[in-house]
Amino acid sequence: MPRRDSGRSRQPELFPRSKRPTIQLPENHPIVVLTDNVDWTEMETRAEKIRERKLKNAAGRPPHLRATLGALALMAIRNRPYRDLEDQIRYYAPARYLCGLTETDWTPDFTTVHDFAQLMGEDGLRLINESVVQQAVALGLADTTVAVADVTAQEAAIPHPNEMGLLASFVRSVESAASKAGRAFKGLFAKVAGTIQAAKKKVREHRLFAKTKQARLRVLSQMTNLVEGITAALGKALDASRSAAGKLRGYGVVARRKLIQLNDTMERLLPQIRYWLRTGYVAAGKIINLHIPELYSIVRGKVGKTVEFGLSWGITRLKGGFVLATVAQNKGELHDSRFAVRAVEKLAELFGKAPRSYAYDRAGYSTKNIERLRGLGVRDVGLAPLGRAAWQVKGHVKEQLIAERALIEGSIGTIKGLKYRFNRPAARSAPMMGVCGQRAVLGLNLTKLVRGIAEKRELTLAA
């Protein structure tokens, strides 16, 4: 029996099969509905304003704003890694239609989309998100007269912080970065090689043999002394290498920048660890991650999760399910008592007037806040009262605000799910965590927009 090549058809094609398929996109495909109804002109205008504000000059090629904005929208509703996103835009017909690329062979690569998202930042995506919500209001899909707000935490994709883990991470990171930062750091290896080996042994001793609290504290104190020596040597090496910094290229520049960041972070962290060893109390502003030092602990008091590690966000929900989000610049900025009023101020700024009815949980309740909300124009103030204080609303209005207040928990849970990945995003910096947070909210709002338009037109969306 004659052998044949595996994987080939025994009956060859008379004419070669075309590798340029032609298909018709259905009018009821969700991505087609989204593309045909989003105000792309407004999005491009806002994106251009962000670019002008952040770029030094207009040198270089003109950006493909329409394509990259479509790519961000696709990433928001589909939650794909950047490399998978490039593949979808290149070969998935609805994705090409969303990006406005059906008449060309060009496709933005994953680095282009990532760099554009990084340039837009959290503030740029927030402006784009606001334009989508304003469009939903104009179409009658969202009602600005009823609003609720709450504060939530965006957890970071980091291990549970502890002192020994932070010190061990510092030793590993310094050893890795110093090997790529140029000849100026070769002397650093010679000076601290023994100290690094001793530190690794202390990490092993802490994890395997320190079974009591006293033993763990003793090993931690010894590890802190070793890391102090490495930090001092690193600081001297950085000072000595300033003259040679201009000669570094590629990974050398990145490695040196990483060493500077590690040194600065550890100089702040070591006194905090010393304070904990001395008093048993956590220092204020405690650093919980070496690589993203802007993160902080957020006490939530939930069952099974009393503390979350990440960033605080303020979430505002309009009647109809559309959401606006604000990230805190520091730990105390978005406290409930402040955000209860700030959310209404933002709505008044966006839509020209405050909502008629507004609800917040009891953490935002105070006589001062009630007076300030009434001063902003809120007629029905639904702040849940503390203790035996009376509600400011009654009857049907009270029931409506309580129901709306419960719905915001559903919206927060939705953006934190796997579909939008608000929680634990694949981000290695606080600014990119902000981008991922706004992108998750944008995905929710775009999905709501498509479903609302389809329902209004009595259109059944394709699966």
JSON list of N, CA and C in Angstrom, two decimals, residues 315-346:
[
{"chain": "A", "resi": 315, "resn": "ILE", "atom": "N", "xyz": [-17.11, 54.40, 43.33]},
{"chain": "A", "resi": 315, "resn": "ILE", "atom": "CA", "xyz": [-17.99, 53.95, 42.25]},
{"chain": "A", "resi": 315, "resn": "ILE", "atom": "C", "xyz": [-19.32, 54.68, 42.36]},
{"chain": "A", "resi": 316, "resn": "THR", "atom": "N", "xyz": [-19.77, 55.27, 41.26]},
{"chain": "A", "resi": 316, "resn": "THR", "atom": "CA", "xyz": [-21.07, 55.94, 41.20]},
{"chain": "A", "resi": 316, "resn": "THR", "atom": "C", "xyz": [-21.92, 55.27, 40.13]},
{"chain": "A", "resi": 317, "resn": "ARG", "atom": "N", "xyz": [-23.15, 54.90, 40.48]},
{"chain": "A", "resi": 317, "resn": "ARG", "atom": "CA", "xyz": [-24.03, 54.20, 39.55]},
{"chain": "A", "resi": 317, "resn": "ARG", "atom": "C", "xyz": [-25.28, 55.03, 39.29]},
{"chain": "A", "resi": 318, "resn": "LEU", "atom": "N", "xyz": [-25.57, 55.27, 38.01]},
{"chain": "A", "resi": 318, "resn": "LEU", "atom": "CA", "xyz": [-26.80, 55.94, 37.61]},
{"chain": "A", "resi": 318, "resn": "LEU", "atom": "C", "xyz": [-27.92, 54.92, 37.46]},
{"chain": "A", "resi": 319, "resn": "LYS", "atom": "N", "xyz": [-29.15, 55.37, 37.57]},
{"chain": "A", "resi": 319, "resn": "LYS", "atom": "CA", "xyz": [-30.27, 54.47, 37.33]},
{"chain": "A", "resi": 319, "resn": "LYS", "atom": "C", "xyz": [-30.24, 54.02, 35.88]},
{"chain": "A", "resi": 320, "resn": "GLY", "atom": "N", "xyz": [-30.23, 52.73, 35.68]},
{"chain": "A", "resi": 320, "resn": "GLY", "atom": "CA", "xyz": [-30.04, 52.17, 34.35]},
{"chain": "A", "resi": 320, "resn": "GLY", "atom": "C", "xyz": [-28.80, 51.29, 34.29]},
{"chain": "A", "resi": 321, "resn": "GLY", "atom": "N", "xyz": [-27.91, 51.42, 35.30]},
{"chain": "A", "resi": 321, "resn": "GLY", "atom": "CA", "xyz": [-26.77, 50.52, 35.42]},
{"chain": "A", "resi": 321, "resn": "GLY", "atom": "C", "xyz": [-25.45, 51.04, 34.93]},
{"chain": "A", "resi": 322, "resn": "PHE", "atom": "N", "xyz": [-25.39, 52.26, 34.41]},
{"chain": "A", "resi": 322, "resn": "PHE", "atom": "CA", "xyz": [-24.12, 52.81, 33.94]},
{"chain": "A", "resi": 322, "resn": "PHE", "atom": "C", "xyz": [-23.31, 53.35, 35.11]},
{"chain": "A", "resi": 323, "resn": "VAL", "atom": "N", "xyz": [-21.98, 53.16, 35.03]},
{"chain": "A", "resi": 323, "resn": "VAL", "atom": "CA", "xyz": [-21.11, 53.36, 36.19]},
{"chain": "A", "resi": 323, "resn": "VAL", "atom": "C", "xyz": [-20.00, 54.34, 35.85]},
{"chain": "A", "resi": 324, "resn": "LEU", "atom": "N", "xyz": [-19.67, 55.20, 36.83]},
{"chain": "A", "resi": 324, "resn": "LEU", "atom": "CA", "xyz": [-18.50, 56.07, 36.77]},
{"chain": "A", "resi": 324, "resn": "LEU", "atom": "C", "xyz": [-17.56, 55.68, 37.91]},
{"chain": "A", "resi": 325, "resn": "ALA", "atom": "N", "xyz": [-16.24, 55.78, 37.67]},
{"chain": "A", "resi": 325, "resn": "ALA", "atom": "CA", "xyz": [-15.27, 55.34, 38.68]},
{"chain": "A", "resi": 325, "resn": "ALA", "atom": "C", "xyz": [-14.19, 56.39, 38.87]},
{"chain": "A", "resi": 326, "resn": "THR", "atom": "N", "xyz": [-13.71, 56.49, 40.11]},
{"chain": "A", "resi": 326, "resn": "THR", "atom": "CA", "xyz": [-12.63, 57.42, 40.47]},
{"chain": "A", "resi": 326, "resn": "THR", "atom": "C", "xyz": [-11.65, 56.68, 41.36]},
{"chain": "A", "resi": 327, "resn": "VAL", "atom": "N", "xyz": [-10.35, 56.74, 41.03]},
{"chain": "A", "resi": 327, "resn": "VAL", "atom": "CA", "xyz": [-9.34, 56.08, 41.84]},
{"chain": "A", "resi": 327, "resn": "VAL", "atom": "C", "xyz": [-8.77, 57.08, 42.84]},
{"chain": "A", "resi": 328, "resn": "ALA", "atom": "N", "xyz": [-8.47, 56.60, 44.05]},
{"chain": "A", "resi": 328, "resn": "ALA", "atom": "CA", "xyz": [-7.88, 57.45, 45.08]},
{"chain": "A", "resi": 328, "resn": "ALA", "atom": "C", "xyz": [-6.39, 57.63, 44.82]},
{"chain": "A", "resi": 329, "resn": "GLN", "atom": "N", "xyz": [-5.91, 58.85, 44.98]},
{"chain": "A", "resi": 329, "resn": "GLN", "atom": "CA", "xyz": [-4.48, 59.12, 44.82]},
{"chain": "A", "resi": 329, "resn": "GLN", "atom": "C", "xyz": [-3.69, 58.74, 46.06]},
{"chain": "A", "resi": 330, "resn": "ASN", "atom": "N", "xyz": [-4.36, 58.60, 47.19]},
{"chain": "A", "resi": 330, "resn": "ASN", "atom": "CA", "xyz": [-3.72, 58.15, 48.42]},
{"chain": "A", "resi": 330, "resn": "ASN", "atom": "C", "xyz": [-4.76, 57.44, 49.28]},
{"chain": "A", "resi": 331, "resn": "LYS", "atom": "N", "xyz": [-4.31, 56.86, 50.36]},
{"chain": "A", "resi": 331, "resn": "LYS", "atom": "CA", "xyz": [-5.18, 55.99, 51.16]},
{"chain": "A", "resi": 331, "resn": "LYS", "atom": "C", "xyz": [-6.37, 56.73, 51.76]},
{"chain": "A", "resi": 332, "resn": "GLY", "atom": "N", "xyz": [-6.19, 57.98, 52.18]},
{"chain": "A", "resi": 332, "resn": "GLY", "atom": "CA", "xyz": [-7.27, 58.68, 52.86]},
{"chain": "A", "resi": 332, "resn": "GLY", "atom": "C", "xyz": [-8.13, 59.55, 51.99]},
{"chain": "A", "resi": 333, "resn": "GLU", "atom": "N", "xyz": [-7.86, 59.59, 50.66]},
{"chain": "A", "resi": 333, "resn": "GLU", "atom": "CA", "xyz": [-8.57, 60.53, 49.81]},
{"chain": "A", "resi": 333, "resn": "GLU", "atom": "C", "xyz": [-10.05, 60.19, 49.67]},
{"chain": "A", "resi": 334, "resn": "LEU", "atom": "N", "xyz": [-10.37, 58.90, 49.44]},
{"chain": "A", "resi": 334, "resn": "LEU", "atom": "CA", "xyz": [-11.75, 58.51, 49.16]},
{"chain": "A", "resi": 334, "resn": "LEU", "atom": "C", "xyz": [-12.39, 57.84, 50.35]},
{"chain": "A", "resi": 335, "resn": "HIS", "atom": "N", "xyz": [-12.26, 58.46, 51.50]},
{"chain": "A", "resi": 335, "resn": "HIS", "atom": "CA", "xyz": [-12.99, 57.97, 52.67]},
{"chain": "A", "resi": 335, "resn": "HIS", "atom": "C", "xyz": [-14.49, 58.15, 52.42]},
{"chain": "A", "resi": 336, "resn": "ASP", "atom": "N", "xyz": [-15.30, 57.22, 52.96]},
{"chain": "A", "resi": 336, "resn": "ASP", "atom": "CA", "xyz": [-16.74, 57.26, 52.70]},
{"chain": "A", "resi": 336, "resn": "ASP", "atom": "C", "xyz": [-17.36, 58.60, 53.00]},
{"chain": "A", "resi": 337, "resn": "SER", "atom": "N", "xyz": [-16.98, 59.23, 54.11]},
{"chain": "A", "resi": 337, "resn": "SER", "atom": "CA", "xyz": [-17.59, 60.49, 54.50]},
{"chain": "A", "resi": 337, "resn": "SER", "atom": "C", "xyz": [-17.30, 61.60, 53.50]},
{"chain": "A", "resi": 338, "resn": "ARG", "atom": "N", "xyz": [-16.17, 61.49, 52.78]},
{"chain": "A", "resi": 338, "resn": "ARG", "atom": "CA", "xyz": [-15.83, 62.50, 51.77]},
{"chain": "A", "resi": 338, "resn": "ARG", "atom": "C", "xyz": [-16.45, 62.15, 50.41]},
{"chain": "A", "resi": 339, "resn": "PHE", "atom": "N", "xyz": [-16.37, 60.87, 50.02]},
{"chain": "A", "resi": 339, "resn": "PHE", "atom": "CA", "xyz": [-16.84, 60.49, 48.70]},
{"chain": "A", "resi": 339, "resn": "PHE", "atom": "C", "xyz": [-18.36, 60.59, 48.59]},
{"chain": "A", "resi": 340, "resn": "ALA", "atom": "N", "xyz": [-19.08, 60.49, 49.69]},
{"chain": "A", "resi": 340, "resn": "ALA", "atom": "CA", "xyz": [-20.54, 60.62, 49.65]},
{"chain": "A", "resi": 340, "resn": "ALA", "atom": "C", "xyz": [-20.95, 61.95, 49.04]},
{"chain": "A", "resi": 341, "resn": "VAL", "atom": "N", "xyz": [-20.18, 63.00, 49.26]},
{"chain": "A", "resi": 341, "resn": "VAL", "atom": "CA", "xyz": [-20.46, 64.32, 48.69]},
{"chain": "A", "resi": 341, "resn": "VAL", "atom": "C", "xyz": [-19.74, 64.50, 47.36]},
{"chain": "A", "resi": 342, "resn": "ARG", "atom": "N", "xyz": [-18.51, 64.01, 47.27]},
{"chain": "A", "resi": 342, "resn": "ARG", "atom": "CA", "xyz": [-17.71, 64.19, 46.06]},
{"chain": "A", "resi": 342, "resn": "ARG", "atom": "C", "xyz": [-18.38, 63.55, 44.84]},
{"chain": "A", "resi": 343, "resn": "ALA", "atom": "N", "xyz": [-19.06, 62.41, 45.02]},
{"chain": "A", "resi": 343, "resn": "ALA", "atom": "CA", "xyz": [-19.73, 61.74, 43.91]},
{"chain": "A", "resi": 343, "resn": "ALA", "atom": "C", "xyz": [-20.82, 62.63, 43.31]},
{"chain": "A", "resi": 344, "resn": "VAL", "atom": "N", "xyz": [-21.56, 63.33, 44.16]},
{"chain": "A", "resi": 344, "resn": "VAL", "atom": "CA", "xyz": [-22.62, 64.23, 43.68]},
{"chain": "A", "resi": 344, "resn": "VAL", "atom": "C", "xyz": [-22.02, 65.45, 43.00]},
{"chain": "A", "resi": 345, "resn": "GLU", "atom": "N", "xyz": [-20.92, 65.96, 43.54]},
{"chain": "A", "resi": 345, "resn": "GLU", "atom": "CA", "xyz": [-20.25, 67.09, 42.89]},
{"chain": "A", "resi": 345, "resn": "GLU", "atom": "C", "xyz": [-19.79, 66.73, 41.49]},
{"chain": "A", "resi": 346, "resn": "LYS", "atom": "N", "xyz": [-19.29, 65.52, 41.31]},
{"chain": "A", "resi": 346, "resn": "LYS", "atom": "CA", "xyz": [-18.83, 65.07, 39.99]},
{"chain": "A", "resi": 346, "resn": "LYS", "atom": "C", "xyz": [-20.00, 64.94, 39.03]}
]
